[in-house]
Amino acid sequence: MFRKIVIPGSIVLASMAMLGSPATAAPPSTQLSGAIFTTDESGNPVNLNIYDSKEDVFLNGGPGINAPDDAAGLPAGTYSFQVTDPSGETLLSTDPVACRQFTVDASGVITSVAASGACAHVTGTSTEDGGLTVQLFPYNDTPNNGGVYKVWVSPTNLLDCSAPNARHCFVPRYSKTDNFKVRHPLIVEIDVRFWKNGVAMDGYAAHWTDTNGASNTKYSEWNPAVLAFHEAHFEAVEPGTHGIRVNSQPGCTIVSVQPPAGKAVNGNRGWANVSVTVADHAEGDHTYFVDVTCA
């Protein structure tokens, strides 16, 4: 059984176009909405996002495990994806980006892979929402010593190889990311918990920004099978500074956000941003907790 160790993290206030062609519309001014997550072929979460083989990892559309019925998935459209190391500097996907596309319908689930024939990625079917899951393979082994990989998803029309800080044409602010591991037991995660009158609550959204500036959304859940104990899991996080944002939402008016050490952040604006600095761990299990008090 895995064991969690609470780490006193450093937490402070944080206040394409198609490839090779010009954009057809001005890019959005805000981050991409919705969420992505990795699962097995049937859309089931894998314990701590640690997979037995690279072929076992599938991409699933949002809104995500334990999300409320009215939670938003990815906006309808065509998306591209890539697999990199945690920094985003090393592209691990080995097939052309044109082969790494999928479409999402208005409900936020994946309905098809855009490429066809030998170029198309293997798909499965999610037992939760009936949408497709898309195999990430083929991709090379990660150079990361902890066995961490990062999957990126971005609207195909917002790929921009000339954008500042773009990672292989994927612009962080227009991308969703999720980290996973293959055959490596080291556990490093950020877990967000929501409390009201001393009771932990499930189904509440926490928004994560990774060290590259890309983002994702997870929901607090009770699922001991994947070691989720009333927590929104951000798993296999890389060393560096990550952002966590929580907003007031139905059933949770934010009072404060408590870091692992130090003073709580006031939530009187209806939201709070905090940053979590993750150390470069070589062994063991490490969990960085962010606790949200709700009224």
mmCIF file of C-alpha atoms in Angstrom:
data_model
loop_
_atom_site.group_PDB
_atom_site.id
_atom_site.type_symbol
_atom_site.label_atom_id
_atom_site.label_comp_id
_atom_site.label_asym_id
_atom_site.label_seq_id
_atom_site.Cartn_x
_atom_site.Cartn_y
_atom_site.Cartn_z
ATOM 1 C CA MET A 1 0.000 0.000 0.000
ATOM 2 C CA PHE A 2 1.264 3.456 -0.809
ATOM 3 C CA ARG A 3 1.948 5.849 2.076
ATOM 4 C CA LYS A 4 1.493 9.613 1.882
ATOM 5 C CA ILE A 5 3.964 12.024 3.511
ATOM 6 C CA VAL A 6 2.837 15.615 3.956
ATOM 7 C CA ILE A 7 5.464 18.028 2.646
ATOM 8 C CA PRO A 8 5.612 21.588 3.995
ATOM 9 C CA GLY A 9 5.725 23.249 0.597
ATOM 10 C CA SER A 10 6.484 26.889 -0.063
ATOM 11 C CA ILE A 11 3.110 28.486 -0.837
ATOM 12 C CA VAL A 12 2.593 32.195 -1.484
ATOM 13 C CA LEU A 13 0.040 34.369 -3.234
ATOM 14 C CA ALA A 14 0.310 34.260 -6.968
ATOM 15 C CA SER A 15 -1.491 37.188 -7.965
ATOM 16 C CA MET A 16 -2.602 28.410 -34.612
ATOM 17 C CA ALA A 17 -3.186 28.486 -36.506
ATOM 18 C CA MET A 18 -2.658 25.183 -38.264
ATOM 19 C CA LEU A 19 0.980 24.184 -38.223
ATOM 20 C CA GLY A 20 2.944 26.249 -40.703
ATOM 21 C CA SER A 21 0.066 28.570 -41.650
ATOM 22 C CA PRO A 22 -1.208 31.868 -40.239
ATOM 23 C CA ALA A 23 -4.028 31.923 -37.701
ATOM 24 C CA THR A 24 -7.521 32.247 -39.067
ATOM 25 C CA ALA A 25 -8.787 34.123 -36.020
ATOM 26 C CA ALA A 26 -7.411 36.073 -33.100
ATOM 27 C CA PRO A 27 -6.425 33.753 -30.260
ATOM 28 C CA PRO A 28 -8.512 33.846 -27.089
ATOM 29 C CA SER A 29 -7.356 36.133 -24.275
ATOM 30 C CA THR A 30 -7.932 33.562 -21.530
ATOM 31 C CA GLN A 31 -6.764 30.038 -20.808
ATOM 32 C CA LEU A 32 -8.446 27.088 -22.485
ATOM 33 C CA SER A 33 -11.471 25.939 -20.485
ATOM 34 C CA GLY A 34 -12.373 22.376 -19.550
ATOM 35 C CA ALA A 35 -10.073 19.532 -18.568
ATOM 36 C CA ILE A 36 -8.248 16.428 -19.758
ATOM 37 C CA PHE A 37 -6.988 13.370 -17.927
ATOM 38 C CA THR A 38 -5.220 10.102 -18.637
ATOM 39 C CA THR A 39 -6.930 6.746 -18.056
ATOM 40 C CA ASP A 40 -6.804 3.181 -19.261
ATOM 41 C CA GLU A 41 -8.499 2.139 -22.511
ATOM 42 C CA SER A 42 -11.919 1.932 -20.816
ATOM 43 C CA GLY A 43 -11.701 5.388 -19.291
ATOM 44 C CA ASN A 44 -10.928 4.142 -15.786
ATOM 45 C CA PRO A 45 -8.430 6.089 -13.657
ATOM 46 C CA VAL A 46 -5.147 4.343 -12.887
ATOM 47 C CA ASN A 47 -3.735 4.381 -9.361
ATOM 48 C CA LEU A 48 -1.648 7.568 -8.993
ATOM 49 C CA ASN A 49 -1.334 7.810 -12.791
ATOM 50 C CA ILE A 50 1.380 5.126 -12.768
ATOM 51 C CA TYR A 51 1.016 2.789 -15.778
ATOM 52 C CA ASP A 52 2.600 -0.582 -16.509
ATOM 53 C CA SER A 53 3.546 0.311 -20.084
ATOM 54 C CA LYS A 54 3.505 3.250 -22.466
ATOM 55 C CA GLU A 55 0.854 1.506 -24.566
ATOM 56 C CA ASP A 56 -1.542 1.477 -21.583
ATOM 57 C CA VAL A 57 -1.980 5.264 -21.426
ATOM 58 C CA PHE A 58 -5.086 6.749 -23.065
ATOM 59 C CA LEU A 59 -6.312 10.335 -23.278
ATOM 60 C CA ASN A 60 -9.790 11.122 -22.005
ATOM 61 C CA GLY A 61 -11.787 14.304 -22.509
ATOM 62 C CA GLY A 62 -13.202 16.328 -19.631
ATOM 63 C CA PRO A 63 -14.826 17.421 -17.555
ATOM 64 C CA GLY A 64 -13.203 14.701 -15.471
ATOM 65 C CA ILE A 65 -13.688 12.136 -12.755
ATOM 66 C CA ASN A 66 -16.298 13.164 -10.132
ATOM 67 C CA ALA A 67 -17.085 16.444 -11.907
ATOM 68 C CA PRO A 68 -20.550 17.942 -11.309
ATOM 69 C CA ASP A 69 -23.133 17.329 -14.044
ATOM 70 C CA ASP A 70 -22.887 20.965 -15.171
ATOM 71 C CA ALA A 71 -19.069 21.043 -15.293
ATOM 72 C CA ALA A 72 -17.596 22.079 -18.625
ATOM 73 C CA GLY A 73 -15.552 19.725 -20.758
ATOM 74 C CA LEU A 74 -13.278 20.871 -23.563
ATOM 75 C CA PRO A 75 -15.047 23.221 -25.976
ATOM 76 C CA ALA A 76 -16.265 21.527 -29.159
ATOM 77 C CA GLY A 77 -13.617 21.434 -31.870
ATOM 78 C CA THR A 78 -10.532 19.697 -33.240
ATOM 79 C CA TYR A 79 -7.542 19.216 -30.962
ATOM 80 C CA SER A 80 -3.935 18.114 -31.284
ATOM 81 C CA PHE A 81 -1.875 16.373 -28.616
ATOM 82 C CA GLN A 82 1.738 15.597 -27.846
ATOM 83 C CA VAL A 83 3.784 13.776 -25.210
ATOM 84 C CA THR A 84 6.890 15.457 -23.788
ATOM 85 C CA ASP A 85 9.153 15.297 -20.767
ATOM 86 C CA PRO A 86 7.863 17.320 -17.760
ATOM 87 C CA SER A 87 9.664 20.493 -18.853
ATOM 88 C CA GLY A 88 8.141 20.348 -22.330
ATOM 89 C CA GLU A 89 11.587 20.753 -23.862
ATOM 90 C CA THR A 90 11.897 17.214 -25.256
ATOM 91 C CA LEU A 91 9.241 16.043 -27.699
ATOM 92 C CA LEU A 92 8.642 12.337 -27.134
ATOM 93 C CA SER A 93 5.794 11.731 -29.613
ATOM 94 C CA THR A 94 7.282 10.116 -32.698
ATOM 95 C CA ASP A 95 4.528 10.447 -35.307
ATOM 96 C CA PRO A 96 3.597 13.663 -37.169
ATOM 97 C CA VAL A 97 1.320 16.086 -35.336
ATOM 98 C CA ALA A 98 -1.254 15.610 -38.117
ATOM 99 C CA CYS A 99 -1.678 12.041 -36.838
ATOM 100 C CA ARG A 100 -2.258 13.246 -33.283
ATOM 101 C CA GLN A 101 -5.681 14.845 -33.631
ATOM 102 C CA PHE A 102 -9.148 14.208 -32.222
ATOM 103 C CA THR A 103 -12.530 15.917 -32.247
ATOM 104 C CA VAL A 104 -14.748 16.849 -29.299
ATOM 105 C CA ASP A 105 -18.511 17.372 -29.421
ATOM 106 C CA ALA A 106 -20.627 19.930 -27.560
ATOM 107 C CA SER A 107 -20.820 17.699 -24.473
ATOM 108 C CA GLY A 108 -17.033 17.723 -24.127
ATOM 109 C CA VAL A 109 -16.353 14.068 -24.983
ATOM 110 C CA ILE A 110 -14.069 12.756 -27.726
ATOM 111 C CA THR A 111 -16.047 11.509 -30.730
ATOM 112 C CA SER A 112 -13.399 10.692 -33.349
ATOM 113 C CA VAL A 113 -9.745 10.770 -34.258
ATOM 114 C CA ALA A 114 -9.119 13.119 -37.135
ATOM 115 C CA ALA A 115 -6.487 11.047 -38.884
ATOM 116 C CA SER A 116 -7.335 7.790 -40.636
ATOM 117 C CA GLY A 117 -5.631 4.641 -41.847
ATOM 118 C CA ALA A 118 -2.225 3.635 -40.500
ATOM 119 C CA CYS A 119 -1.765 7.133 -39.094
ATOM 120 C CA ALA A 120 -4.744 6.968 -36.724
ATOM 121 C CA HIS A 121 -4.215 6.310 -33.032
ATOM 122 C CA VAL A 122 -5.882 3.355 -31.340
ATOM 123 C CA THR A 123 -9.116 4.243 -29.545
ATOM 124 C CA GLY A 124 -11.164 2.747 -26.730
ATOM 125 C CA THR A 125 -14.544 3.604 -25.212
ATOM 126 C CA SER A 126 -15.072 5.284 -21.867
ATOM 127 C CA THR A 127 -17.429 3.362 -19.591
ATOM 128 C CA GLU A 128 -18.304 6.621 -17.841
ATOM 129 C CA ASP A 129 -19.529 8.862 -20.659
ATOM 130 C CA GLY A 130 -19.449 6.658 -23.785
ATOM 131 C CA GLY A 131 -16.890 8.879 -25.496
ATOM 132 C CA LEU A 132 -13.689 7.674 -27.097
ATOM 133 C CA THR A 133 -10.361 7.336 -25.366
ATOM 134 C CA VAL A 134 -7.244 7.889 -27.499
ATOM 135 C CA GLN A 135 -4.007 5.956 -27.068
ATOM 136 C CA LEU A 136 -1.013 8.289 -26.683
ATOM 137 C CA PHE A 137 1.498 5.775 -28.080
ATOM 138 C CA PRO A 138 3.810 5.976 -30.043
ATOM 139 C CA TYR A 139 6.263 8.031 -28.004
ATOM 140 C CA ASN A 140 9.826 7.606 -26.782
ATOM 141 C CA ASP A 141 10.964 6.943 -23.222
ATOM 142 C CA THR A 142 11.178 10.018 -21.032
ATOM 143 C CA PRO A 143 14.635 11.306 -20.046
ATOM 144 C CA ASN A 144 13.162 12.236 -16.638
ATOM 145 C CA ASN A 145 14.760 10.237 -13.816
ATOM 146 C CA GLY A 146 11.393 9.915 -12.074
ATOM 147 C CA GLY A 147 9.757 8.353 -15.117
ATOM 148 C CA VAL A 148 7.413 11.332 -15.596
ATOM 149 C CA TYR A 149 5.710 12.177 -18.896
ATOM 150 C CA LYS A 150 3.486 15.144 -19.768
ATOM 151 C CA VAL A 151 0.622 15.040 -22.278
ATOM 152 C CA TRP A 152 -0.467 18.318 -23.884
ATOM 153 C CA VAL A 153 -3.765 19.082 -25.634
ATOM 154 C CA SER A 154 -4.412 22.269 -27.593
ATOM 155 C CA PRO A 155 -6.936 23.411 -30.222
ATOM 156 C CA THR A 156 -5.362 22.573 -33.562
ATOM 157 C CA ASN A 157 -6.021 26.067 -34.913
ATOM 158 C CA LEU A 158 -4.055 27.586 -32.004
ATOM 159 C CA LEU A 159 -0.816 25.697 -32.607
ATOM 160 C CA ASP A 160 1.814 28.390 -33.151
ATOM 161 C CA CYS A 161 5.469 27.497 -33.611
ATOM 162 C CA SER A 162 6.549 31.154 -33.414
ATOM 163 C CA ALA A 163 4.777 31.990 -30.146
ATOM 164 C CA PRO A 164 6.956 32.885 -27.148
ATOM 165 C CA ASN A 165 7.432 29.904 -24.827
ATOM 166 C CA ALA A 166 5.725 27.534 -27.282
ATOM 167 C CA ARG A 167 6.640 23.885 -26.738
ATOM 168 C CA HIS A 168 6.881 22.254 -30.166
ATOM 169 C CA CYS A 169 4.140 24.630 -31.400
ATOM 170 C CA PHE A 170 1.894 24.062 -28.342
ATOM 171 C CA VAL A 171 1.285 27.373 -26.549
ATOM 172 C CA PRO A 172 1.031 26.821 -22.764
ATOM 173 C CA ARG A 173 -1.835 29.241 -22.135
ATOM 174 C CA TYR A 174 -3.975 27.521 -24.789
ATOM 175 C CA SER A 175 -3.066 24.005 -23.648
ATOM 176 C CA LYS A 176 -4.287 21.490 -21.097
ATOM 177 C CA THR A 177 -1.728 19.132 -19.572
ATOM 178 C CA ASP A 178 -1.694 16.029 -17.403
ATOM 179 C CA ASN A 179 1.320 14.178 -16.007
ATOM 180 C CA PHE A 180 1.724 10.416 -15.732
ATOM 181 C CA LYS A 181 4.391 7.818 -15.018
ATOM 182 C CA VAL A 182 5.319 4.479 -16.534
ATOM 183 C CA ARG A 183 6.770 1.733 -14.295
ATOM 184 C CA HIS A 184 8.159 4.058 -11.610
ATOM 185 C CA PRO A 185 6.998 3.919 -7.959
ATOM 186 C CA LEU A 186 8.028 7.444 -6.866
ATOM 187 C CA ILE A 187 4.907 9.423 -5.900
ATOM 188 C CA VAL A 188 4.881 13.228 -5.979
ATOM 189 C CA GLU A 189 1.490 14.931 -6.038
ATOM 190 C CA ILE A 190 -0.466 18.054 -5.129
ATOM 191 C CA ASP A 191 -3.790 17.310 -3.422
ATOM 192 C CA VAL A 192 -6.464 19.955 -2.844
ATOM 193 C CA ARG A 193 -9.074 19.317 -0.141
ATOM 194 C CA PHE A 194 -12.313 21.226 0.463
ATOM 195 C CA TRP A 195 -13.692 21.515 4.019
ATOM 196 C CA LYS A 196 -17.011 22.828 5.338
ATOM 197 C CA ASN A 197 -17.835 22.678 9.049
ATOM 198 C CA GLY A 198 -15.004 20.182 9.445
ATOM 199 C CA VAL A 199 -16.375 17.800 6.801
ATOM 200 C CA ALA A 200 -14.445 17.011 3.602
ATOM 201 C CA MET A 201 -16.483 17.646 0.440
ATOM 202 C CA ASP A 202 -16.368 15.987 -2.972
ATOM 203 C CA GLY A 203 -17.106 17.296 -6.451
ATOM 204 C CA TYR A 204 -15.335 20.650 -6.087
ATOM 205 C CA ALA A 205 -13.005 22.063 -8.722
ATOM 206 C CA ALA A 206 -9.377 23.035 -8.299
ATOM 207 C CA HIS A 207 -7.388 24.539 -11.165
ATOM 208 C CA TRP A 208 -3.714 23.703 -11.654
ATOM 209 C CA THR A 209 -1.106 25.585 -13.687
ATOM 210 C CA ASP A 210 2.075 23.608 -14.296
ATOM 211 C CA THR A 211 5.647 24.847 -14.459
ATOM 212 C CA ASN A 212 5.235 25.620 -18.174
ATOM 213 C CA GLY A 213 2.103 27.757 -17.729
ATOM 214 C CA ALA A 214 -0.310 25.128 -19.112
ATOM 215 C CA SER A 215 -3.326 24.187 -17.008
ATOM 216 C CA ASN A 216 -5.868 21.552 -16.047
ATOM 217 C CA THR A 217 -8.823 21.077 -13.694
ATOM 218 C CA LYS A 218 -9.497 18.226 -11.267
ATOM 219 C CA TYR A 219 -12.332 17.581 -8.802
ATOM 220 C CA SER A 220 -12.220 16.381 -5.212
ATOM 221 C CA GLU A 221 -13.359 12.775 -4.916
ATOM 222 C CA TRP A 222 -13.524 9.780 -2.592
ATOM 223 C CA ASN A 223 -11.992 6.834 -4.424
ATOM 224 C CA PRO A 224 -9.702 4.724 -2.223
ATOM 225 C CA ALA A 225 -8.918 2.472 -5.189
ATOM 226 C CA VAL A 226 -6.784 5.293 -6.614
ATOM 227 C CA LEU A 227 -5.801 6.726 -3.204
ATOM 228 C CA ALA A 228 -8.152 9.700 -3.551
ATOM 229 C CA PHE A 229 -9.457 10.515 -0.079
ATOM 230 C CA HIS A 230 -11.725 13.547 -0.643
ATOM 231 C CA GLU A 231 -8.994 15.183 -2.723
ATOM 232 C CA ALA A 232 -8.511 16.761 -6.126
ATOM 233 C CA HIS A 233 -5.400 14.914 -7.337
ATOM 234 C CA PHE A 234 -2.670 16.513 -9.458
ATOM 235 C CA GLU A 235 -0.333 13.570 -9.873
ATOM 236 C CA ALA A 236 3.277 13.010 -10.937
ATOM 237 C CA VAL A 237 4.016 16.732 -10.708
ATOM 238 C CA GLU A 238 7.451 17.874 -11.792
ATOM 239 C CA PRO A 239 9.898 19.886 -9.632
ATOM 240 C CA GLY A 240 9.379 23.646 -9.701
ATOM 241 C CA THR A 241 6.646 26.147 -8.925
ATOM 242 C CA HIS A 242 3.037 25.212 -9.685
ATOM 243 C CA GLY A 243 -0.077 27.359 -9.338
ATOM 244 C CA ILE A 244 -3.345 26.333 -7.673
ATOM 245 C CA ARG A 245 -6.477 28.447 -8.093
ATOM 246 C CA VAL A 246 -9.778 27.830 -6.356
ATOM 247 C CA ASN A 247 -12.980 29.766 -6.935
ATOM 248 C CA SER A 248 -16.141 30.034 -4.878
ATOM 249 C CA GLN A 249 -18.619 27.543 -6.355
ATOM 250 C CA PRO A 250 -22.095 26.311 -5.451
ATOM 251 C CA GLY A 251 -21.870 24.840 -1.964
ATOM 252 C CA CYS A 252 -18.464 26.373 -1.245
ATOM 253 C CA THR A 253 -17.946 30.069 -0.596
ATOM 254 C CA ILE A 254 -14.213 30.328 -0.027
ATOM 255 C CA VAL A 255 -13.193 31.532 3.428
ATOM 256 C CA SER A 256 -9.489 30.746 3.266
ATOM 257 C CA VAL A 257 -6.857 28.571 1.625
ATOM 258 C CA GLN A 258 -4.349 27.020 4.016
ATOM 259 C CA PRO A 259 -0.844 26.124 2.812
ATOM 260 C CA PRO A 260 1.107 23.245 4.379
ATOM 261 C CA ALA A 261 3.001 25.853 6.432
ATOM 262 C CA GLY A 262 2.460 29.539 7.082
ATOM 263 C CA LYS A 263 -0.575 31.789 7.107
ATOM 264 C CA ALA A 264 -3.842 31.036 5.372
ATOM 265 C CA VAL A 265 -4.779 33.039 2.275
ATOM 266 C CA ASN A 266 -8.022 35.008 2.562
ATOM 267 C CA GLY A 267 -10.714 34.069 0.059
ATOM 268 C CA ASN A 268 -12.859 37.192 0.403
ATOM 269 C CA ARG A 269 -12.526 38.002 -3.311
ATOM 270 C CA GLY A 270 -14.337 34.803 -4.206
ATOM 271 C CA TRP A 271 -11.137 33.158 -5.399
ATOM 272 C CA ALA A 272 -7.556 32.575 -4.327
ATOM 273 C CA ASN A 273 -4.334 31.801 -6.162
ATOM 274 C CA VAL A 274 -1.491 30.078 -4.376
ATOM 275 C CA SER A 275 1.794 28.677 -5.611
ATOM 276 C CA VAL A 276 3.295 25.357 -4.574
ATOM 277 C CA THR A 277 7.020 24.769 -4.899
ATOM 278 C CA VAL A 278 7.743 21.088 -5.472
ATOM 279 C CA ALA A 279 11.185 19.769 -4.586
ATOM 280 C CA ASP A 280 13.196 17.400 -6.777
ATOM 281 C CA HIS A 281 12.477 14.133 -4.973
ATOM 282 C CA ALA A 282 14.517 11.032 -5.738
ATOM 283 C CA GLU A 283 12.608 8.471 -3.658
ATOM 284 C CA GLY A 284 9.619 7.958 -1.384
ATOM 285 C CA ASP A 285 6.041 9.235 -1.477
ATOM 286 C CA HIS A 286 5.408 12.977 -1.270
ATOM 287 C CA THR A 287 2.099 14.826 -1.097
ATOM 288 C CA TYR A 288 1.689 18.611 -1.020
ATOM 289 C CA PHE A 289 -1.680 19.456 0.538
ATOM 290 C CA VAL A 290 -3.674 22.624 -0.136
ATOM 291 C CA ASP A 291 -6.714 22.921 2.172
ATOM 292 C CA VAL A 292 -9.697 25.089 1.271
ATOM 293 C CA THR A 293 -12.134 26.192 3.997
ATOM 294 C CA CYS A 294 -15.655 26.811 2.693
ATOM 295 C CA ALA A 295 -18.711 28.517 4.164
#
